[in-house]
Coordinates of C-alpha atoms and ligand atoms in Angstrom, one line a residue:
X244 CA 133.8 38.4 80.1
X245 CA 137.0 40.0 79.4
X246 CA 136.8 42.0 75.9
X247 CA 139.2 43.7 73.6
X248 CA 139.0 47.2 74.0
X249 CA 141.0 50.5 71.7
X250 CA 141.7 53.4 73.0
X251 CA 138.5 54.9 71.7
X252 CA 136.6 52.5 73.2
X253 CA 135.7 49.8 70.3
X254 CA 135.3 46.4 71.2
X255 CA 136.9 43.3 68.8
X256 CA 134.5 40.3 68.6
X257 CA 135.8 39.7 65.4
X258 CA 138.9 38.4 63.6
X259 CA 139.9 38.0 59.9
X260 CA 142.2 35.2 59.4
X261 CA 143.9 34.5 56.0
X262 CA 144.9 31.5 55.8
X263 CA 146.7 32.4 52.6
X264 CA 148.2 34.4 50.7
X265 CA 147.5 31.8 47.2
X266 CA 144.3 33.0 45.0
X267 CA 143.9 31.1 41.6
X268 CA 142.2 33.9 40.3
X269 CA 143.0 37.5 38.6
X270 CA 140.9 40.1 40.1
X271 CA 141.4 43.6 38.1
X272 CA 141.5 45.3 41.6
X273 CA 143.3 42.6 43.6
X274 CA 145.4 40.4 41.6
X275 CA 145.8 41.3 38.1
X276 CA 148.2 39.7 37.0
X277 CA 147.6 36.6 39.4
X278 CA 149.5 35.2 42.7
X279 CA 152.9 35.9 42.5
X280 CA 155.2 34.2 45.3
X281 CA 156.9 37.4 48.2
X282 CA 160.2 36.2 47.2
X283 CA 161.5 38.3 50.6
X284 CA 159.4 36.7 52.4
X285 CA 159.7 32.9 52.8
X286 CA 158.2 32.1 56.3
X287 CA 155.7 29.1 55.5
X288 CA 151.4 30.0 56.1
X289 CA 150.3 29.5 60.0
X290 CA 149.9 25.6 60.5
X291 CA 146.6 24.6 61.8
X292 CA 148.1 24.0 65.2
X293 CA 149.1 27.5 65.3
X294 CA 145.9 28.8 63.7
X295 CA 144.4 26.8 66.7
X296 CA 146.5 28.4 69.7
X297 CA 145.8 31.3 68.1
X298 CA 142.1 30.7 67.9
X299 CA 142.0 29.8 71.7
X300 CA 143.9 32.9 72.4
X301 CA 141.1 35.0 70.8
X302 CA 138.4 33.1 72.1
X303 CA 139.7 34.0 75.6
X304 CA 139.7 37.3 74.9
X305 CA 136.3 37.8 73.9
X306 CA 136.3 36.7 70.3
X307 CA 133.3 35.1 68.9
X308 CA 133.5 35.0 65.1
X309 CA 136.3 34.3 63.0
X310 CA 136.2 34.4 59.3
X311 CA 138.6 32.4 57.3
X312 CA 140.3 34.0 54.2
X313 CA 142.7 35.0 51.6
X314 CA 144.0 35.0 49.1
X315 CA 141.5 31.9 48.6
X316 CA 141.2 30.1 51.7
X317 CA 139.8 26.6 50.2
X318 CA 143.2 26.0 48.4
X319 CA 144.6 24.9 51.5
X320 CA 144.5 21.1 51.6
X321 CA 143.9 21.5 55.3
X322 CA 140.6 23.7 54.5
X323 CA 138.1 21.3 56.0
X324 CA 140.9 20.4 58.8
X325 CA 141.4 24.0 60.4
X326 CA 137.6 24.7 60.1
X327 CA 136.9 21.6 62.3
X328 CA 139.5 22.9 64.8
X329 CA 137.9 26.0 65.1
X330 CA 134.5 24.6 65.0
X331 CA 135.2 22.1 67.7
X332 CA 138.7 22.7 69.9
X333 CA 138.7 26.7 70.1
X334 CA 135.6 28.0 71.8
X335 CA 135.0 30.4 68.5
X336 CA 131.1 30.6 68.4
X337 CA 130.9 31.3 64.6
X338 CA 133.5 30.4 62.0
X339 CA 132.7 31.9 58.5
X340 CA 134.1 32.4 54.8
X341 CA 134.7 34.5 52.4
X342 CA 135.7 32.2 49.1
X343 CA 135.7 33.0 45.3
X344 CA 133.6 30.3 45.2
X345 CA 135.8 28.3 41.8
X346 CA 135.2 24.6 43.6
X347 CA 131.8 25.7 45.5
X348 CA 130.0 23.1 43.0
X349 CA 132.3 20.5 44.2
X350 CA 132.6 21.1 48.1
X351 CA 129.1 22.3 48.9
X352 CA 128.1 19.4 50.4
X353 CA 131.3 19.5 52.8
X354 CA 130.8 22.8 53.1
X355 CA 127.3 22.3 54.4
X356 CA 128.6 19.4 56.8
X357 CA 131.6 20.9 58.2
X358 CA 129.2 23.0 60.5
X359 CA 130.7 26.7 58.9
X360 CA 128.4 29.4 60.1
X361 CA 128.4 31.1 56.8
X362 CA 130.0 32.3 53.6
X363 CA 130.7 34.9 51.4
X364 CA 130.9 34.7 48.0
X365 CA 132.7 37.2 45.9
X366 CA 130.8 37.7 42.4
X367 CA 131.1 41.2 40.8
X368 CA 128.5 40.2 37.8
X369 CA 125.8 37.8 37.2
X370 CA 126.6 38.6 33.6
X371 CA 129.3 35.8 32.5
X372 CA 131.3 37.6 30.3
X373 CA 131.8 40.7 32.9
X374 CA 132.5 38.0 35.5
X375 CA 135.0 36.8 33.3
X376 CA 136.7 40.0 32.4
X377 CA 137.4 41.2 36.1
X378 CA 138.3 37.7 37.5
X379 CA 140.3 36.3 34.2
X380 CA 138.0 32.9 35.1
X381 CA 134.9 32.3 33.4
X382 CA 133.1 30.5 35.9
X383 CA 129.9 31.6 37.0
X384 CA 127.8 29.2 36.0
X385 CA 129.7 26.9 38.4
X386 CA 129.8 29.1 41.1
X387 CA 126.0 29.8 40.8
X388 CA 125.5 25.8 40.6
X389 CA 127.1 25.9 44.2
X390 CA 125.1 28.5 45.7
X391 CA 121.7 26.0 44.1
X392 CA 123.2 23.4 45.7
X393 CA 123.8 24.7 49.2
X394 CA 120.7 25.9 49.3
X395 CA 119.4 22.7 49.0
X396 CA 121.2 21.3 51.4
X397 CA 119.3 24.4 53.5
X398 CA 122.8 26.3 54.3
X399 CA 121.9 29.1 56.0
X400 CA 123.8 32.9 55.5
X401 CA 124.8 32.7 52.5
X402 CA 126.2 36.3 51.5
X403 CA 127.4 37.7 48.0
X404 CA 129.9 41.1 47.8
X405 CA 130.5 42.4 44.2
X406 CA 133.2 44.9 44.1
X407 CA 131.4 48.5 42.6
X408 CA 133.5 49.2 39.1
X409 CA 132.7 51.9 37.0
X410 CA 131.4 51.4 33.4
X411 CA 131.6 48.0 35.0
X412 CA 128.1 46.7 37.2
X413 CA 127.3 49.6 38.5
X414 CA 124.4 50.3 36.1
X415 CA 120.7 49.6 35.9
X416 CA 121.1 46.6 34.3
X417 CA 122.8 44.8 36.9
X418 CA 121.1 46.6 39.6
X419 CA 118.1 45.3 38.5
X420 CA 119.8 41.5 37.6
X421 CA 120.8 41.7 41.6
X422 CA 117.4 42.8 42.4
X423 CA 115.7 39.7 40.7
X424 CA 118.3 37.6 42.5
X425 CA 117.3 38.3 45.8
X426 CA 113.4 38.9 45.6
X427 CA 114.0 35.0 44.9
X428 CA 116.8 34.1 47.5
X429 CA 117.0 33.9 50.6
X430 CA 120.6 35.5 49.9
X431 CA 122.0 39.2 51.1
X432 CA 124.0 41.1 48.6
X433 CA 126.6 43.4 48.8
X434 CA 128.4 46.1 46.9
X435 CA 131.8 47.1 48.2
X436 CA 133.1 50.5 47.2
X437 CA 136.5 50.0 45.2
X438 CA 139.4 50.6 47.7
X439 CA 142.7 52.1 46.7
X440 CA 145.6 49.6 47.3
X441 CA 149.2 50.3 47.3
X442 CA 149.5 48.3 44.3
X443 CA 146.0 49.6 42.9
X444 CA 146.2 53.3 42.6
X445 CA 145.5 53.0 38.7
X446 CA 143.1 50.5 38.8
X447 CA 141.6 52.5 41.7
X448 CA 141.5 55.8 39.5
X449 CA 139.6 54.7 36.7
X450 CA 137.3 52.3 38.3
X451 CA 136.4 53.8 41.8
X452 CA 133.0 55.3 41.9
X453 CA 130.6 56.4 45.2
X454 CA 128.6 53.4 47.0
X455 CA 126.3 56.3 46.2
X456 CA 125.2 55.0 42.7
X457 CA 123.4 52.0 44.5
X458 CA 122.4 53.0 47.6
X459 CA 120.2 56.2 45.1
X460 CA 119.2 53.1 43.4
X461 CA 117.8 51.0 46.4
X462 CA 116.2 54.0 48.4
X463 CA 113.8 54.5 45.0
X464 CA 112.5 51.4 45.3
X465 CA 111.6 51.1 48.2
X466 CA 114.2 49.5 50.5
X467 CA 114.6 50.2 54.6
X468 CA 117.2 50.6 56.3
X469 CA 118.0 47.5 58.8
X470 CA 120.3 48.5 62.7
X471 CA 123.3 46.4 63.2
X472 CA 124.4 43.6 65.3
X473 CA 127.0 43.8 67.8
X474 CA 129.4 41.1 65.8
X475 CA 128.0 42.2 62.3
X476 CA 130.2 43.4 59.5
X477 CA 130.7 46.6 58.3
X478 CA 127.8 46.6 55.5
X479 CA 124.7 48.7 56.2
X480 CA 121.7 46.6 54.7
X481 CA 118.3 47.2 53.6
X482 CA 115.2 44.9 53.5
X483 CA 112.0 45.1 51.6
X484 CA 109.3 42.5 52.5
X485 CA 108.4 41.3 49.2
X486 CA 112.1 39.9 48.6
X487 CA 113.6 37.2 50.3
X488 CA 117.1 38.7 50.4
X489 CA 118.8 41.8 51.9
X490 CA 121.1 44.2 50.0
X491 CA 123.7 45.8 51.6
X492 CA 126.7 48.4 51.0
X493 CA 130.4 48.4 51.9
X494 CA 131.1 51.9 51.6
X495 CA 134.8 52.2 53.5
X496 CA 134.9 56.1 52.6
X497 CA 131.9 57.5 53.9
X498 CA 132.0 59.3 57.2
X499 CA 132.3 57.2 60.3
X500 CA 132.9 54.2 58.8
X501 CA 135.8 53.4 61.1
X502 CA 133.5 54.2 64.4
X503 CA 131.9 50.9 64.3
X504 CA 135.0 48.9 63.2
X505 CA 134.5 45.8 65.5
X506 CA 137.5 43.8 64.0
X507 CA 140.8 42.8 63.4
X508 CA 143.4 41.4 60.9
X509 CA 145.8 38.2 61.1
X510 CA 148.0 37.1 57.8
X511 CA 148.6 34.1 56.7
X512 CA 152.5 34.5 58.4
X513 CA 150.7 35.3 61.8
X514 CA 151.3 39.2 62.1
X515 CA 148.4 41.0 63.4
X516 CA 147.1 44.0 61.8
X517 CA 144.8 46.4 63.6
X518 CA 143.3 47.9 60.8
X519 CA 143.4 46.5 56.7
X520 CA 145.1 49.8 55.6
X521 CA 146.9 50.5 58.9
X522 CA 151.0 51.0 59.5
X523 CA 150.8 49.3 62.3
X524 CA 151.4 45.4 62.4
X525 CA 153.4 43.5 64.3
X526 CA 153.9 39.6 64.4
X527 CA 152.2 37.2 67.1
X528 CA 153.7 33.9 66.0
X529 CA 156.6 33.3 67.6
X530 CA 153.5 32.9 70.8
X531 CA 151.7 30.7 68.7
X532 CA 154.8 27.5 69.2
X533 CA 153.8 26.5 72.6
X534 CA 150.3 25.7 74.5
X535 CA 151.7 27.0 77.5
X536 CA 152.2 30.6 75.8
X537 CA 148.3 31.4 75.6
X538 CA 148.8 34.1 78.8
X539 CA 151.8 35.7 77.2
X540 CA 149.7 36.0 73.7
X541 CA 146.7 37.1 74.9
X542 CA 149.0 40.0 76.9
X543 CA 150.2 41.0 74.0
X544 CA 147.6 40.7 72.0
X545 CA 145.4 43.2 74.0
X546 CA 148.3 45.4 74.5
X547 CA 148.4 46.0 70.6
X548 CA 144.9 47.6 70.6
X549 CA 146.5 51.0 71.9
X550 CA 148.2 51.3 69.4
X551 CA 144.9 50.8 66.8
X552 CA 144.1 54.5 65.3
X553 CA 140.8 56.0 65.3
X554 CA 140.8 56.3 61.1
X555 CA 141.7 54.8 58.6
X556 CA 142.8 57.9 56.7
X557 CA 141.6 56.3 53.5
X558 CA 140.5 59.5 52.2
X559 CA 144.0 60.8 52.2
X560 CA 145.2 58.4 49.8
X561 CA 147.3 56.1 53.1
X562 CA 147.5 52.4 52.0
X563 CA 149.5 51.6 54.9
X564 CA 151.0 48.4 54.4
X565 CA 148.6 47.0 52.3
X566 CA 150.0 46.6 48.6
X567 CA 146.9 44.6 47.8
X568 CA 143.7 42.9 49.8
X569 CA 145.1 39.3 49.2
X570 CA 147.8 39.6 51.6
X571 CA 145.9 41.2 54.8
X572 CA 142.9 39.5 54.1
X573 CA 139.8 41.3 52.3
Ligands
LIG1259 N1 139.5 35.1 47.5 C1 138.4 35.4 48.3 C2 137.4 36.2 47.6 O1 137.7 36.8 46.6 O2 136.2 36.2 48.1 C3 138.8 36.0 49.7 C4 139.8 37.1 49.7 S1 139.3 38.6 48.8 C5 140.8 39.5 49.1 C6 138.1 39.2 50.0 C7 137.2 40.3 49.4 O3 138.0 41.5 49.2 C8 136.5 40.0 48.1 O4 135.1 40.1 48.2 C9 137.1 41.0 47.1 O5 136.1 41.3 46.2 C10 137.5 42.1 48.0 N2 138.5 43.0 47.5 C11 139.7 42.7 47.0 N3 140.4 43.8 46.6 C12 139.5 44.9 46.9 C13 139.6 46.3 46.7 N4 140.7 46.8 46.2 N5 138.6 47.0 47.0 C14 137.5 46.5 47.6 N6 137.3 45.2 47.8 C15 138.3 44.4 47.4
LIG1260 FE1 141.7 36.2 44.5 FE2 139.8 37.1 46.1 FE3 141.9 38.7 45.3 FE4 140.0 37.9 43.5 S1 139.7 39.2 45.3 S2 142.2 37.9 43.2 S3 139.5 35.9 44.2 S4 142.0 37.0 46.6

């Protein structure tokens, strides 16, 4: 089957779609002081008839899992509607989430019937009041009321990514609070190390600190290693038998982290990014109007991919074009 391929030879099985640029919440590191409307920028979200060409387009071309994002992806009305499309009129094997979870009490049991894959779940603290102070929402307890309840409705792949802040979770104390989570969940977590942002550099200076701090914590107690998947993300997990969950860590600094990258990036206006932080980014949606484009977008499409770079050059302070995660699509 025909596959993307870069330059360096990496494969793409994998596409982030944002669906939106909107997020109800306040995330120190994303949002801070909430959603604010592009006021240059006035072109409309994909429609869910281009979000399906586009879907077909991918699928052609080797794509197998697309996750659906943000900004927060279940504000669109048409949530349920465009994962349906994907799910049944696109040929995309997998079609996952990653939410901030505010109605995930309220929609679990569509979530769980609408045939999704999986879903993320972004919680930096299972203590409420630090939950609170980084998302400017206090609502944890509804969140984890969610999680319960798609777990008994026995939805599988349930992941949870907490952003690593210092002086914020990454101490004992909520090590150990994630540690009691998963011996008892069938649930992987996640820490992501803090990424600098064009709109973040601040924010990034006080609060960044090495994925390091955890991954000293997990390796003395006695967590292994786990090998990837060919369509997994980018975390590198670790199991221990006596818990029923993995941990993981997104550490997008260390060394070869952009070796394995197997994906890439579409907005919520349809411009295709090859890499979250990279210059490069051009807009497919004038190819998303017709059906009878598909040849002429998946051309172009898999022309792009030369122009992906081998780095993200993170480490020398480039944000590319990426003032903050909510409009590429964290
Ligand atoms: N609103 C949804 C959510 O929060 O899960 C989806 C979009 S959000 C941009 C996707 C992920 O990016 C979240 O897990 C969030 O914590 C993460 N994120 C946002 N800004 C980040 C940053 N500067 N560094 C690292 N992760 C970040
Ligand atoms: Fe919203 Fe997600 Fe950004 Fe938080 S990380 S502000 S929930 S888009």
């Amino acid at each position: 089957m025909k596959m993307l391929r870069d330059s360096f030879g990496r494969t793409f099985p994998y596409i982030r779609l944002s669906i939106t640029d909107v997020c109800n919440f306040k995330c120190g590191y994303c949002l801070p002081n909430g959603y604010q409307k592009d006021k240059s920028d006035n072109r409309k979200f994909l429609s869910s008839k281009e979000i399906e060409r586009l879907a077909k387009g991918l699928s052609e071309l080797g794509v197998c899992k697309i996750r659906l994002t943000g900004g927060e992806p279940t504000v669109r009305k048409d949530f349920f509607d465009i994962v349906k499309i994907l799910k049944n009129k696109t040929g995309i094997k997998k079609t996952v989430i990653t939410t901030n979870g505010y109605r995930l009490d309220k929609i679990a049991n569509q979530i769980a019937e609408s045939g999704l894959d999986g879903i993320n779940i972004s919680i930096d603290s299972l203590n409420r009041e630090t939950f609170k102070n980084v998302t400017g929402h206090d609502r944890l307890p509804e969140i984890l009321k969610g999680i319960e309840k798609l777990q008994q409705l026995n939805f599988k792949n349930i992941k949870i990514n907490a952003v690593l802040l210092k002086g914020i979770n990454d101490n004992e104390k909520d090590f150990n609070e994630w540690s009691k989570f998963v011996k008892n969940n069938e649930i992987d977590f996640r820490y992501i190390e803090l990424m600098q942002t064009g709109d973040g550099l601040d924010y990034f200076k006080k609060y960044h600190v090495p994925a390091k701090v955890f991954t000293n914590h997990i390796n003395k107690n006695g967590w292994i290693f786990q090998t990837l998947g060919r369509d997994a993300g980018p975390s590198k997990n670790y199991i221990n038998p006596s818990f029923k969950g993995k941990f993981g860590v997104i550490a997008p600094y260390s060394k070869d982290f952009c070796k394995s990258c197997n994906r890439l990036r579409i907005t919520a206006r349809g411009d295709l990014r090859l890499c979250l932080f990279g210059n490069t980014g051009i807009s497919i949606r004038h190819l998303l109007q017709r059906d009878d484009q598909l040849e002429e977008l998946k051309d172009l499409i898999s022309k792009q991919l030369n122009f992906k770079k081998e780095s993200h050059y993170l480490e020398l302070g480039e944000t590319g074009l990426m003032n903050n995660l909510s409009t590429t699509g964290g």
